XYZ file of C-alpha atoms in Angstrom:
254
model
C -0.006 0.003 -0.069
C 2.815 2.474 0.894
C 4.427 1.719 -2.435
C 1.198 2.568 -4.262
C 0.778 5.796 -2.193
C 4.455 6.798 -2.828
C 3.941 6.195 -6.564
C 0.795 8.305 -6.568
C 2.420 11.037 -4.734
C 5.416 10.990 -7.241
C 3.128 11.121 -10.213
C 1.081 13.925 -8.702
C 4.190 15.901 -7.897
C 5.478 15.430 -11.496
C 2.219 16.529 -12.984
C 2.126 19.583 -10.874
C 5.684 20.493 -11.818
C 4.894 19.976 -15.506
C 1.793 22.132 -15.126
C 3.776 24.925 -13.484
C 6.417 24.806 -16.143
C 3.877 24.939 -18.994
C 1.957 27.658 -17.212
C 5.217 29.790 -16.948
C 6.008 29.153 -20.629
C 2.433 29.883 -21.814
C 2.261 33.003 -19.729
C 5.504 34.395 -20.988
C 4.537 33.754 -24.645
C 1.087 35.156 -24.439
C 2.323 38.073 -22.408
C 4.815 38.904 -25.118
C 2.071 38.898 -27.696
C -0.304 40.946 -25.654
C 2.354 43.514 -24.829
C 2.444 44.734 -28.515
C -1.331 43.906 -29.217
C -3.819 46.726 -28.930
C -7.585 46.270 -28.746
C -8.701 46.196 -32.429
C -12.143 47.328 -33.500
C -14.223 44.902 -35.510
C -14.569 44.591 -38.407
C -10.823 44.577 -38.566
C -9.048 47.377 -40.470
C -8.021 45.803 -43.708
C -4.325 46.536 -43.138
C -4.420 44.677 -39.813
C -6.363 41.566 -40.824
C -3.385 39.408 -41.779
C -1.461 40.480 -38.707
C -4.336 39.636 -36.460
C -4.706 36.099 -37.884
C -0.978 35.433 -37.685
C -0.913 36.557 -34.029
C -3.938 34.441 -33.273
C -2.299 31.363 -34.685
C 0.830 32.140 -32.742
C -1.160 32.593 -29.512
C -2.895 29.242 -30.006
C 0.293 27.390 -30.674
C 1.876 28.955 -27.553
C -0.669 26.945 -25.516
C 0.319 23.642 -26.950
C 0.610 20.966 -24.225
C -1.186 22.944 -21.624
C -3.072 20.421 -19.485
C -6.805 20.004 -19.778
C -8.963 20.817 -16.779
C -10.830 17.620 -15.670
C -13.225 19.770 -13.692
C -14.029 21.927 -16.770
C -13.894 25.125 -14.780
C -16.418 23.942 -12.103
C -15.953 23.866 -8.314
C -14.582 27.412 -8.239
C -12.071 26.792 -11.076
C -9.250 25.568 -8.780
C -6.972 24.444 -11.564
C -7.368 27.548 -13.761
C -4.659 29.536 -11.900
C -2.250 26.696 -12.634
C -2.792 26.839 -16.395
C -5.340 24.082 -16.880
C -7.735 24.921 -19.754
C -10.939 23.835 -21.481
C -11.514 24.035 -25.255
C -12.997 27.557 -25.365
C -9.826 28.954 -23.614
C -7.666 28.405 -26.596
C -9.530 30.804 -28.971
C -10.405 33.234 -26.137
C -6.821 33.619 -25.087
C -5.345 33.576 -28.616
C -7.759 36.217 -29.852
C -7.323 38.379 -26.796
C -3.519 38.274 -27.313
C -4.059 39.258 -30.874
C -6.206 42.243 -29.919
C -9.826 41.007 -30.179
C -11.409 40.233 -26.697
C -14.172 37.874 -27.791
C -15.555 37.687 -24.232
C -16.095 41.471 -24.156
C -17.774 41.315 -27.534
C -20.039 38.502 -26.334
C -20.915 40.536 -23.239
C -21.912 43.596 -25.201
C -23.887 41.589 -27.642
C -25.862 39.601 -25.125
C -26.833 42.899 -23.432
C -27.812 44.631 -26.755
C -29.211 41.606 -28.661
C -30.419 38.917 -26.211
C -32.527 37.433 -29.096
C -29.325 36.214 -30.791
C -28.667 33.726 -27.965
C -30.526 30.763 -26.414
C -30.791 32.179 -22.907
C -32.281 30.423 -19.999
C -31.875 29.885 -16.151
C -28.633 27.971 -16.679
C -27.345 30.189 -19.441
C -27.779 33.788 -18.542
C -25.309 36.638 -19.063
C -25.068 36.999 -15.290
C -23.593 33.506 -15.056
C -19.854 33.583 -15.209
C -19.881 30.357 -17.218
C -21.829 32.124 -19.977
C -18.547 33.460 -21.335
C -16.820 30.079 -21.431
C -19.460 28.204 -23.324
C -18.977 27.355 -26.935
C -22.667 27.501 -27.708
C -22.809 31.192 -26.994
C -19.850 31.929 -29.342
C -21.562 29.830 -31.996
C -24.518 32.111 -31.763
C -22.308 35.187 -31.622
C -20.474 34.309 -34.884
C -23.761 33.422 -36.655
C -25.450 36.821 -35.773
C -22.817 39.494 -35.272
C -22.357 41.665 -38.434
C -18.596 42.003 -37.754
C -18.147 38.270 -37.711
C -18.533 35.611 -40.245
C -19.675 31.960 -40.282
C -17.978 30.423 -43.316
C -18.092 26.943 -44.658
C -14.318 27.022 -45.603
C -11.342 27.448 -43.318
C -8.630 30.126 -43.196
C -5.729 30.405 -40.721
C -6.936 32.116 -37.553
C -10.558 30.918 -37.971
C -12.441 29.138 -35.247
C -13.645 25.647 -36.074
C -17.108 25.150 -34.496
C -17.778 21.387 -33.970
C -21.505 21.971 -33.281
C -22.225 23.856 -30.021
C -19.981 21.904 -27.701
C -16.426 21.902 -29.121
C -14.163 24.439 -30.726
C -10.591 24.625 -32.147
C -8.453 27.336 -33.779
C -7.281 26.762 -37.367
C -3.578 27.182 -37.905
C -3.135 26.152 -41.497
C -5.406 25.609 -44.573
C -4.236 23.882 -47.761
C -5.700 24.337 -51.328
C -6.853 20.714 -51.239
C -9.315 21.557 -48.393
C -7.422 19.956 -45.568
C -6.378 22.039 -42.621
C -4.783 21.999 -39.144
C -6.086 23.346 -35.786
C -5.109 23.650 -32.119
C -7.628 22.257 -29.618
C -7.860 21.599 -25.907
C -9.417 18.277 -25.508
C -10.064 15.637 -22.730
C -9.145 12.892 -25.217
C -5.453 13.730 -24.831
C -5.861 15.718 -21.583
C -4.210 18.717 -23.044
C -3.714 21.236 -25.900
C -2.567 19.657 -29.205
C -2.288 20.684 -32.859
C -3.829 18.118 -35.152
C -4.703 17.529 -38.825
C -8.290 17.816 -40.042
C -8.530 13.976 -40.658
C -8.039 13.358 -36.961
C -10.231 16.131 -35.882
C -13.110 15.063 -38.068
C -12.750 11.434 -36.957
C -13.148 12.649 -33.353
C -15.781 15.383 -33.608
C -17.472 15.157 -36.949
C -17.384 17.765 -39.647
C -17.268 21.410 -38.397
C -20.593 23.143 -38.467
C -18.809 26.306 -39.705
C -15.608 28.280 -39.518
C -15.903 31.596 -37.629
C -13.782 34.537 -38.338
C -13.609 38.282 -37.792
C -14.408 40.197 -40.941
C -12.081 42.656 -42.461
C -13.437 46.086 -43.228
C -15.354 46.088 -46.480
C -15.442 42.275 -46.581
C -18.665 40.529 -47.373
C -17.763 36.866 -48.025
C -14.350 35.466 -48.433
C -15.257 34.249 -51.924
C -18.267 34.731 -54.149
C -18.495 30.920 -54.452
C -18.975 30.457 -50.644
C -22.451 29.879 -49.365
C -23.941 30.281 -45.907
C -23.268 27.624 -43.379
C -25.922 24.914 -42.571
C -28.509 25.596 -39.868
C -27.388 24.707 -36.302
C -27.494 20.960 -35.498
C -26.766 19.621 -38.945
C -22.969 19.212 -38.406
C -20.471 18.857 -35.596
C -22.124 15.848 -33.957
C -19.916 13.696 -31.794
C -19.249 10.530 -33.906
C -18.097 7.317 -32.114
C -15.863 6.487 -35.055
C -15.220 7.901 -38.389
C -17.585 9.699 -40.653
C -20.500 7.869 -42.314
C -18.275 7.216 -45.352
C -15.813 5.432 -43.184
C -12.906 7.445 -44.603
C -10.969 10.368 -43.272
C -10.260 13.408 -45.326
C -7.194 12.932 -47.506
C -4.642 15.681 -48.233
C -1.520 17.483 -47.125
C -2.824 18.709 -43.800
C -5.394 15.928 -43.018
C -3.032 13.752 -40.997
C -2.496 13.874 -37.331
C 0.962 14.964 -36.048
C-alpha cells in the first residue's frame, strides 16, 4: 500500500511540476504577444487583418501541451490559476492576445441583442460560465455583423464542431485539408492536429468563424452560408459515415 501511495504522490508531484512549467512558458509567450497587441475594432481594419490572424495562430500554438481541466472550470475553477484549460480557452486567449477580446464582444452583444442567444436559467449573461460556453460563441459568430460563419477554413478561424467543441485553425491547404489547435479531454491537453484526426473525433465542423475585415462581405463569391445549427458537428463514435477520413496534405495527425 505504501508503495502505491508513494507512486501516486510522485506522479502527482511530477504532474504539478509540469503544469507549473507549462503555465510559466504559456504565460510568457502570451504576455509577449499581448504587450504589443492593442484592442482592435471589429470589423478589422483591412491593413491589420493578416497581422491579427498570424498573431491568433501564434497565440494558439503557444498553448500547446497545456493540461486539460478535468473539472471543466467548475468547483470554483481551482486548476485555472495553474494553467489548466478547456476548449474555449484556446480561442479566447489567442484572440485576446491578438487584440480582439471575444468575451467582451459577447458581453456587449448579449446585453444589446439577447435574441441572438438561447438564454435560460442555466445560460444567462449574469452566469460567469456564460462567457466560457462554446454555444454562445456559436450564436455570436452566426449573428454579429462584424463576424462571419464560413463553410471553408482560413488560418486564424475558429472551427465550431456544433455547439460543444471548438478549435483554432492554424493552416489551410488548397486541397481543403487544414490543421487546428484544440484543448481536448481525449489527450488531456492542448494539441495541434490535422483535419482528418479532428473530423474522426468530432465530426465535420458546423462552420468556421472569423472576424471580418473592413469592406469584406464573404471570403469568396462561391462560398455559401453555413448549414443551420445542428446539422454538423455531432460527436461521432468512429469515423464519418463514409468510413474514410479526409485525405490531403494537412489531414494527417501529427
